JSON list of C-alpha atoms in Angstrom, two decimals:
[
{"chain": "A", "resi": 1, "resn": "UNK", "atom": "CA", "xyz": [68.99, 141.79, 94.20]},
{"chain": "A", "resi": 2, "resn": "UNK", "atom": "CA", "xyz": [68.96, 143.29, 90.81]},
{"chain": "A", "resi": 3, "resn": "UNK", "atom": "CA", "xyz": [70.85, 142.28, 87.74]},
{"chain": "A", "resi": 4, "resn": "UNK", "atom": "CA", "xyz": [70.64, 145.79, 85.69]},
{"chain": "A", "resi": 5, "resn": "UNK", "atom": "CA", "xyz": [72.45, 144.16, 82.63]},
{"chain": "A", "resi": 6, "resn": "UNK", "atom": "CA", "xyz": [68.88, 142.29, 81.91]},
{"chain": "A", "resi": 7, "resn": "UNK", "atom": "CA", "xyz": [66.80, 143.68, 83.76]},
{"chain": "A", "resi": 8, "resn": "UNK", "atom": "CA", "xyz": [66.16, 140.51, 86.22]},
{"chain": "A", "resi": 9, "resn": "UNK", "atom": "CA", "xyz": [64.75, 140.32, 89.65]},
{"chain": "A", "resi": 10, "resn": "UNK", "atom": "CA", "xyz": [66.36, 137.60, 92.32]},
{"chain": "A", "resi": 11, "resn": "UNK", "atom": "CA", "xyz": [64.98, 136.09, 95.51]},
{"chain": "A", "resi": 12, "resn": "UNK", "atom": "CA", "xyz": [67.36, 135.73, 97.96]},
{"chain": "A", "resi": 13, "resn": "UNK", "atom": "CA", "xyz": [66.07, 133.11, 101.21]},
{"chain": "A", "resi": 14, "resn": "UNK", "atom": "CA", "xyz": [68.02, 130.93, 103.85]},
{"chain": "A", "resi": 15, "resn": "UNK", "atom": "CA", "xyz": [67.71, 128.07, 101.35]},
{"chain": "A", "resi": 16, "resn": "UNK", "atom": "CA", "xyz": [70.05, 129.86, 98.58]},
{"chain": "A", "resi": 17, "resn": "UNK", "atom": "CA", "xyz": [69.22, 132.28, 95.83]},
{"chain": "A", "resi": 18, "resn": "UNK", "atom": "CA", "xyz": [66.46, 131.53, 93.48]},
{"chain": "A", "resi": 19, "resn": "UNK", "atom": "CA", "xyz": [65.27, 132.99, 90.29]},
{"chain": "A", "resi": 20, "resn": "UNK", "atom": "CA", "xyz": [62.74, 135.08, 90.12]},
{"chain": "A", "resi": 21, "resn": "UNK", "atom": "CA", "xyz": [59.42, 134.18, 88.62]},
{"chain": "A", "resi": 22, "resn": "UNK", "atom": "CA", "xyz": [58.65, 137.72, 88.02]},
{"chain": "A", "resi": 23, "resn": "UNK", "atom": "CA", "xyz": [61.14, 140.03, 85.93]},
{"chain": "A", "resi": 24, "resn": "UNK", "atom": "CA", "xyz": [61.78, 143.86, 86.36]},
{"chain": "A", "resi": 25, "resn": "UNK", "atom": "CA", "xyz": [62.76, 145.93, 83.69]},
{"chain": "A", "resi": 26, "resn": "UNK", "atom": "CA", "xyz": [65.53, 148.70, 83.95]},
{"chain": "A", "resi": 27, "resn": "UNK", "atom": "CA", "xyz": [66.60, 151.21, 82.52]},
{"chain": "A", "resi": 28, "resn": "UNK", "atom": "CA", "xyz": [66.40, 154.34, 80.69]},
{"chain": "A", "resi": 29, "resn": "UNK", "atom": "CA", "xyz": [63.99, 155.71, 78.78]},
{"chain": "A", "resi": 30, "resn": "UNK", "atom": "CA", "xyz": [65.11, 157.46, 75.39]},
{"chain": "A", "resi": 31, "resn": "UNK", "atom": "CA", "xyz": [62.40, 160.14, 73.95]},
{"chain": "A", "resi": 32, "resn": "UNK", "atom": "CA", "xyz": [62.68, 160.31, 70.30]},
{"chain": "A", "resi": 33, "resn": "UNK", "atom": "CA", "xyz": [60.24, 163.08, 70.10]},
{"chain": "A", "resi": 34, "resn": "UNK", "atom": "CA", "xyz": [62.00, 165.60, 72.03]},
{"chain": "A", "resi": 35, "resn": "UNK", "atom": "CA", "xyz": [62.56, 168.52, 71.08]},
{"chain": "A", "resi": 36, "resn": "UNK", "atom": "CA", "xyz": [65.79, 171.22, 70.85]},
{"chain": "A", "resi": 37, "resn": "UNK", "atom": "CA", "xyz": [66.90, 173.52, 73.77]},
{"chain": "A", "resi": 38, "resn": "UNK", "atom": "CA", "xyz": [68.41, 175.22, 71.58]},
{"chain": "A", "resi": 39, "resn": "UNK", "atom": "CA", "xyz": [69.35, 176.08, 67.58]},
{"chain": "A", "resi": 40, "resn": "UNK", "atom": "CA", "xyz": [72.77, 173.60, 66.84]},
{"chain": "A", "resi": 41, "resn": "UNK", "atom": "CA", "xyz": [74.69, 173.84, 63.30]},
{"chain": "A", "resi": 42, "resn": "UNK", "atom": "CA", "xyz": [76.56, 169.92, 63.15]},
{"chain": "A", "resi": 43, "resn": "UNK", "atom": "CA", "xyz": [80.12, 169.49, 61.60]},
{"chain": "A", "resi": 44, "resn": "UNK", "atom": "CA", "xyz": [79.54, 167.60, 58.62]},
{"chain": "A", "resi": 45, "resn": "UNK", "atom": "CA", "xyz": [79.42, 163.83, 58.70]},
{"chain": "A", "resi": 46, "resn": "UNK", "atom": "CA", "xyz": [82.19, 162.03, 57.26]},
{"chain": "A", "resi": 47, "resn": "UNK", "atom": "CA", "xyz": [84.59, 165.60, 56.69]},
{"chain": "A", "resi": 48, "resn": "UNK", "atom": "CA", "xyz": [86.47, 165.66, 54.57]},
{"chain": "A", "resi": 49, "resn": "UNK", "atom": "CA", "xyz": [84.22, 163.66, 51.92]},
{"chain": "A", "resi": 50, "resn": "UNK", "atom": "CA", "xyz": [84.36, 162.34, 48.24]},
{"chain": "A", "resi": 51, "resn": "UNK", "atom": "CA", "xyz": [81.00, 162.88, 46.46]},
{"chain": "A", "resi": 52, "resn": "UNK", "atom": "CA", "xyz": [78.71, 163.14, 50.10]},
{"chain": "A", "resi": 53, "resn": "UNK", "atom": "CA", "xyz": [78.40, 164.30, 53.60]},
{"chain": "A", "resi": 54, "resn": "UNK", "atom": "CA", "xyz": [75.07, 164.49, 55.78]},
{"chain": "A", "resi": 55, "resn": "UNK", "atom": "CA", "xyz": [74.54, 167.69, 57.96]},
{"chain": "A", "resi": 56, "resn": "UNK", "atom": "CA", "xyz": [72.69, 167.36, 60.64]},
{"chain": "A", "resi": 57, "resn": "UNK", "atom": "CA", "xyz": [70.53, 170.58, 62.44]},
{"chain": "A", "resi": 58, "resn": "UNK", "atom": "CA", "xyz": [68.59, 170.88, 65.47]},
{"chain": "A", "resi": 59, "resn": "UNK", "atom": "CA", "xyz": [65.79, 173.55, 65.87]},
{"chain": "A", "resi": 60, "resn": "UNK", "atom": "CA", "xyz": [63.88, 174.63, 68.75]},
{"chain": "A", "resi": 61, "resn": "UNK", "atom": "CA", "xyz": [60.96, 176.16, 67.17]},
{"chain": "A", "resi": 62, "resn": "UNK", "atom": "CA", "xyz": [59.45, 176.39, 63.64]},
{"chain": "A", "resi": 63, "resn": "UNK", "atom": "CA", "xyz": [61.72, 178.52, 61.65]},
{"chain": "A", "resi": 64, "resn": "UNK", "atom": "CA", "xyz": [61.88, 179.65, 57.95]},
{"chain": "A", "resi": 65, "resn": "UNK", "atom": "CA", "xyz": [65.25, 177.42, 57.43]},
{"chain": "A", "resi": 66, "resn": "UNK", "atom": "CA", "xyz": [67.89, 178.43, 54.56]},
{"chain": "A", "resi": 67, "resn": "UNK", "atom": "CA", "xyz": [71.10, 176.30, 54.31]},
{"chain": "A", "resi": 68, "resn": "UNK", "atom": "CA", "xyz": [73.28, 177.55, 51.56]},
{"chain": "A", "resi": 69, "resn": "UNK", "atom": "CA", "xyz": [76.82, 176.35, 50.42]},
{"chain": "A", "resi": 70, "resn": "UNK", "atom": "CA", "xyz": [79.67, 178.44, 49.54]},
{"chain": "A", "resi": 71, "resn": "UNK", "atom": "CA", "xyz": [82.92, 177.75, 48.03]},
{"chain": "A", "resi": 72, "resn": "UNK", "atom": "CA", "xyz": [86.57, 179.50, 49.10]},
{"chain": "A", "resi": 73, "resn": "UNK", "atom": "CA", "xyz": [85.84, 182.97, 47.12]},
{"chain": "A", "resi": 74, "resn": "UNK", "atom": "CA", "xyz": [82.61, 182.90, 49.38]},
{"chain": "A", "resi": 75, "resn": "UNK", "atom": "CA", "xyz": [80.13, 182.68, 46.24]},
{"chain": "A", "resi": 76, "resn": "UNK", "atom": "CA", "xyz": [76.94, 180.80, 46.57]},
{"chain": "A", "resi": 77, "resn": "UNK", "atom": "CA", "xyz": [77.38, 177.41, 45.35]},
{"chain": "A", "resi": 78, "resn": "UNK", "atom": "CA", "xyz": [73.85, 175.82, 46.13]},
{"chain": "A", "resi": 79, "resn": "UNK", "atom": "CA", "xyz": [70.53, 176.15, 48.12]},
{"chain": "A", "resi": 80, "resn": "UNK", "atom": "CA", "xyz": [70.41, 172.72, 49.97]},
{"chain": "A", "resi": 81, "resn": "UNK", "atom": "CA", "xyz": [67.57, 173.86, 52.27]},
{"chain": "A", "resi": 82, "resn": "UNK", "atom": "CA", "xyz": [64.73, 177.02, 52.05]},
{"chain": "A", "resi": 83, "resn": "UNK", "atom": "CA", "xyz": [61.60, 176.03, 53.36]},
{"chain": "A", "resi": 84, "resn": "UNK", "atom": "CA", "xyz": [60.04, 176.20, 56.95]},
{"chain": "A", "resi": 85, "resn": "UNK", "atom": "CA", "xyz": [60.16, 173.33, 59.06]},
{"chain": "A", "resi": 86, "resn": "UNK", "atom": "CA", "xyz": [58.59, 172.19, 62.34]},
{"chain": "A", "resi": 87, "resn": "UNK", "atom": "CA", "xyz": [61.19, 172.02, 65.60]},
{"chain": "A", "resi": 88, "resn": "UNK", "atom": "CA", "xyz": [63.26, 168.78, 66.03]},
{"chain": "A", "resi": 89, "resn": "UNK", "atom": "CA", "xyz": [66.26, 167.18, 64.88]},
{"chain": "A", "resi": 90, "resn": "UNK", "atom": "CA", "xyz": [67.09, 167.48, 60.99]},
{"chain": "A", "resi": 91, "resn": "UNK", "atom": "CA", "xyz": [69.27, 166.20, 58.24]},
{"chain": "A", "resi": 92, "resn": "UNK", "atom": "CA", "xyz": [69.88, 167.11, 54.72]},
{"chain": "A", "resi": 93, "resn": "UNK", "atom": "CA", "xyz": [72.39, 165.16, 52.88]},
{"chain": "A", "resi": 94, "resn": "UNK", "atom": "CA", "xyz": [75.22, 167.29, 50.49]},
{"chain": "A", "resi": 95, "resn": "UNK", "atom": "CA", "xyz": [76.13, 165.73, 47.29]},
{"chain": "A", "resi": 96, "resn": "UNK", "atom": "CA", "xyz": [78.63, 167.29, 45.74]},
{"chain": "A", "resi": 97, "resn": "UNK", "atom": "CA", "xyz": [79.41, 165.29, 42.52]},
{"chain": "A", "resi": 98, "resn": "UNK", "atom": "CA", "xyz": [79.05, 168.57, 40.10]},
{"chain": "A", "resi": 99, "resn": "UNK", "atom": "CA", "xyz": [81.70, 170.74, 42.38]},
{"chain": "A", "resi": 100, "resn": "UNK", "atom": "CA", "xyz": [85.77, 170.40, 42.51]},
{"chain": "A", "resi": 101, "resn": "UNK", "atom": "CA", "xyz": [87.70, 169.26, 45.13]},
{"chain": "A", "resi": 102, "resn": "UNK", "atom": "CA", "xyz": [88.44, 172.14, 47.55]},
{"chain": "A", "resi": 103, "resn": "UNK", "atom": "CA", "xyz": [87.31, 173.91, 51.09]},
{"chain": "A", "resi": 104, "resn": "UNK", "atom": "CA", "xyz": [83.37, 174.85, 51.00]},
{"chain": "A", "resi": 105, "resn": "UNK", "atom": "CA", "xyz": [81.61, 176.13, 53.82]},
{"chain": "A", "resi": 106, "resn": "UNK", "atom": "CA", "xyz": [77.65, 175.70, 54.59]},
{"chain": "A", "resi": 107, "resn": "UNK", "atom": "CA", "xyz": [75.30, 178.51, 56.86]},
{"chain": "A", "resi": 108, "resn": "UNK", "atom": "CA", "xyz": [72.53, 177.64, 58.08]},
{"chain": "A", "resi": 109, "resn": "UNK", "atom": "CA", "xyz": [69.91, 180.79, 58.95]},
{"chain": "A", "resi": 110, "resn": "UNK", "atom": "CA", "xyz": [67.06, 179.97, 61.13]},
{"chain": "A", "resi": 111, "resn": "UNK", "atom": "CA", "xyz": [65.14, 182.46, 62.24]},
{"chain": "A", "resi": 112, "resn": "UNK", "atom": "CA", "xyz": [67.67, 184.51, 64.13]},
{"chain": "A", "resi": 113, "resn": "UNK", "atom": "CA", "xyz": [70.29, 181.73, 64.54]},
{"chain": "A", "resi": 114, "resn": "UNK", "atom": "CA", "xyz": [73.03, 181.83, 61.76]},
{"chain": "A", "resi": 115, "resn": "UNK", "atom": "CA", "xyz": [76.14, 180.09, 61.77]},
{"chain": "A", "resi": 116, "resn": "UNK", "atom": "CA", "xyz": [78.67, 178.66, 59.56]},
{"chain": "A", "resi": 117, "resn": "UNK", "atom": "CA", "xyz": [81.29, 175.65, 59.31]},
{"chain": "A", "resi": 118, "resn": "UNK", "atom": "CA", "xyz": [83.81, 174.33, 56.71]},
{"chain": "A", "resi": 119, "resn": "UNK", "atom": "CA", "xyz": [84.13, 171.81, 55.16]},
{"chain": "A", "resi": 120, "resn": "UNK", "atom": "CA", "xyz": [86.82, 169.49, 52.75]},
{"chain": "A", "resi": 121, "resn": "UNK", "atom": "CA", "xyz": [85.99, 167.88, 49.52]},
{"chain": "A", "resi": 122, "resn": "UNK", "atom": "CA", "xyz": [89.02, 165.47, 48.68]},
{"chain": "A", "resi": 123, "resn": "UNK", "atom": "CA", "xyz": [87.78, 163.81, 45.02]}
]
C-alpha cells in the first residue's frame, strides 16, 4: 500500500501490516522554469487598489515589451515597462501614489500581442 499524503511505503504480510523501512516519494513535479504557450495580459492584483497593484505577464518568446498606463480620456499616464525581455513569467508592480482616484487602464505590446484591461484606483 501507499499513503500518497506522505509519501510512505507499507508492507502488508500474514502477521499484520508493518512499516516500511524504505520510503517512496509521490507526487508531482512543479517546473519553475517553464516557459509560456502563449502571450497572457493578468487582471491586476488586488483591483481595485489604494496606492499599488502588481501585474503579472507571461511571454512565450523574447519580445521588445512596452506596458503603458492610461487614464479615462485615454492619455498616456506612464511607461511602467519598455525594454526587451527573455520568455517566462513577469511582474511589474504599479504605484500609483502621484495619480487620482479613478478608472485607468494598462496595454501591454509584445511583439505582436497587444491587449488591454482596466483597472480601479479607490484612494
Amino acid at each position: 500500500m501507499l499513503d500518497s499524503l506522505w509519501g510512505l511505503g507499507t508492507i502488508l504480510s500474514d502477521m499484520g501490516a508493518y512499516g516500511g523501512g524504505d520510503s517512496i516519494q509521490v507526487g508531482i513535479v512543479y517546473r519553475d522554469h517553464q516557459i509560456p504557450v502563449d502571450y497572457y495580459l493578468s487582471q491586476n492584483f488586488p483591483n481595485p487598489f489604494n496606492a499599488q497593484t502588481k501585474i503579472k505577464y507571461d511571454l512565450p518568446n523574447v519580445a521588445q515589451v512596452t506596458i503603458d498606463i492610461y487614464n479615462i480620456l485615454g492619455r498616456k499616464i506612464e511607461t511602467l515597462v519598455n525594454k526587451q525581455q527573455p520568455s517566462g513569467y513577469h511582474q511589474v508592480i504599479c504605484n500609483a501614489d502621484d495619480v487620482p482616484s479613478g478608472v485607468y487602464f494598462y496595454r501591454i505590446i509584445a511583439g505582436e500581442f497587444s491587449q488591454s484591461r482596466k483597472m480601479l484606483l479607490l484612494k
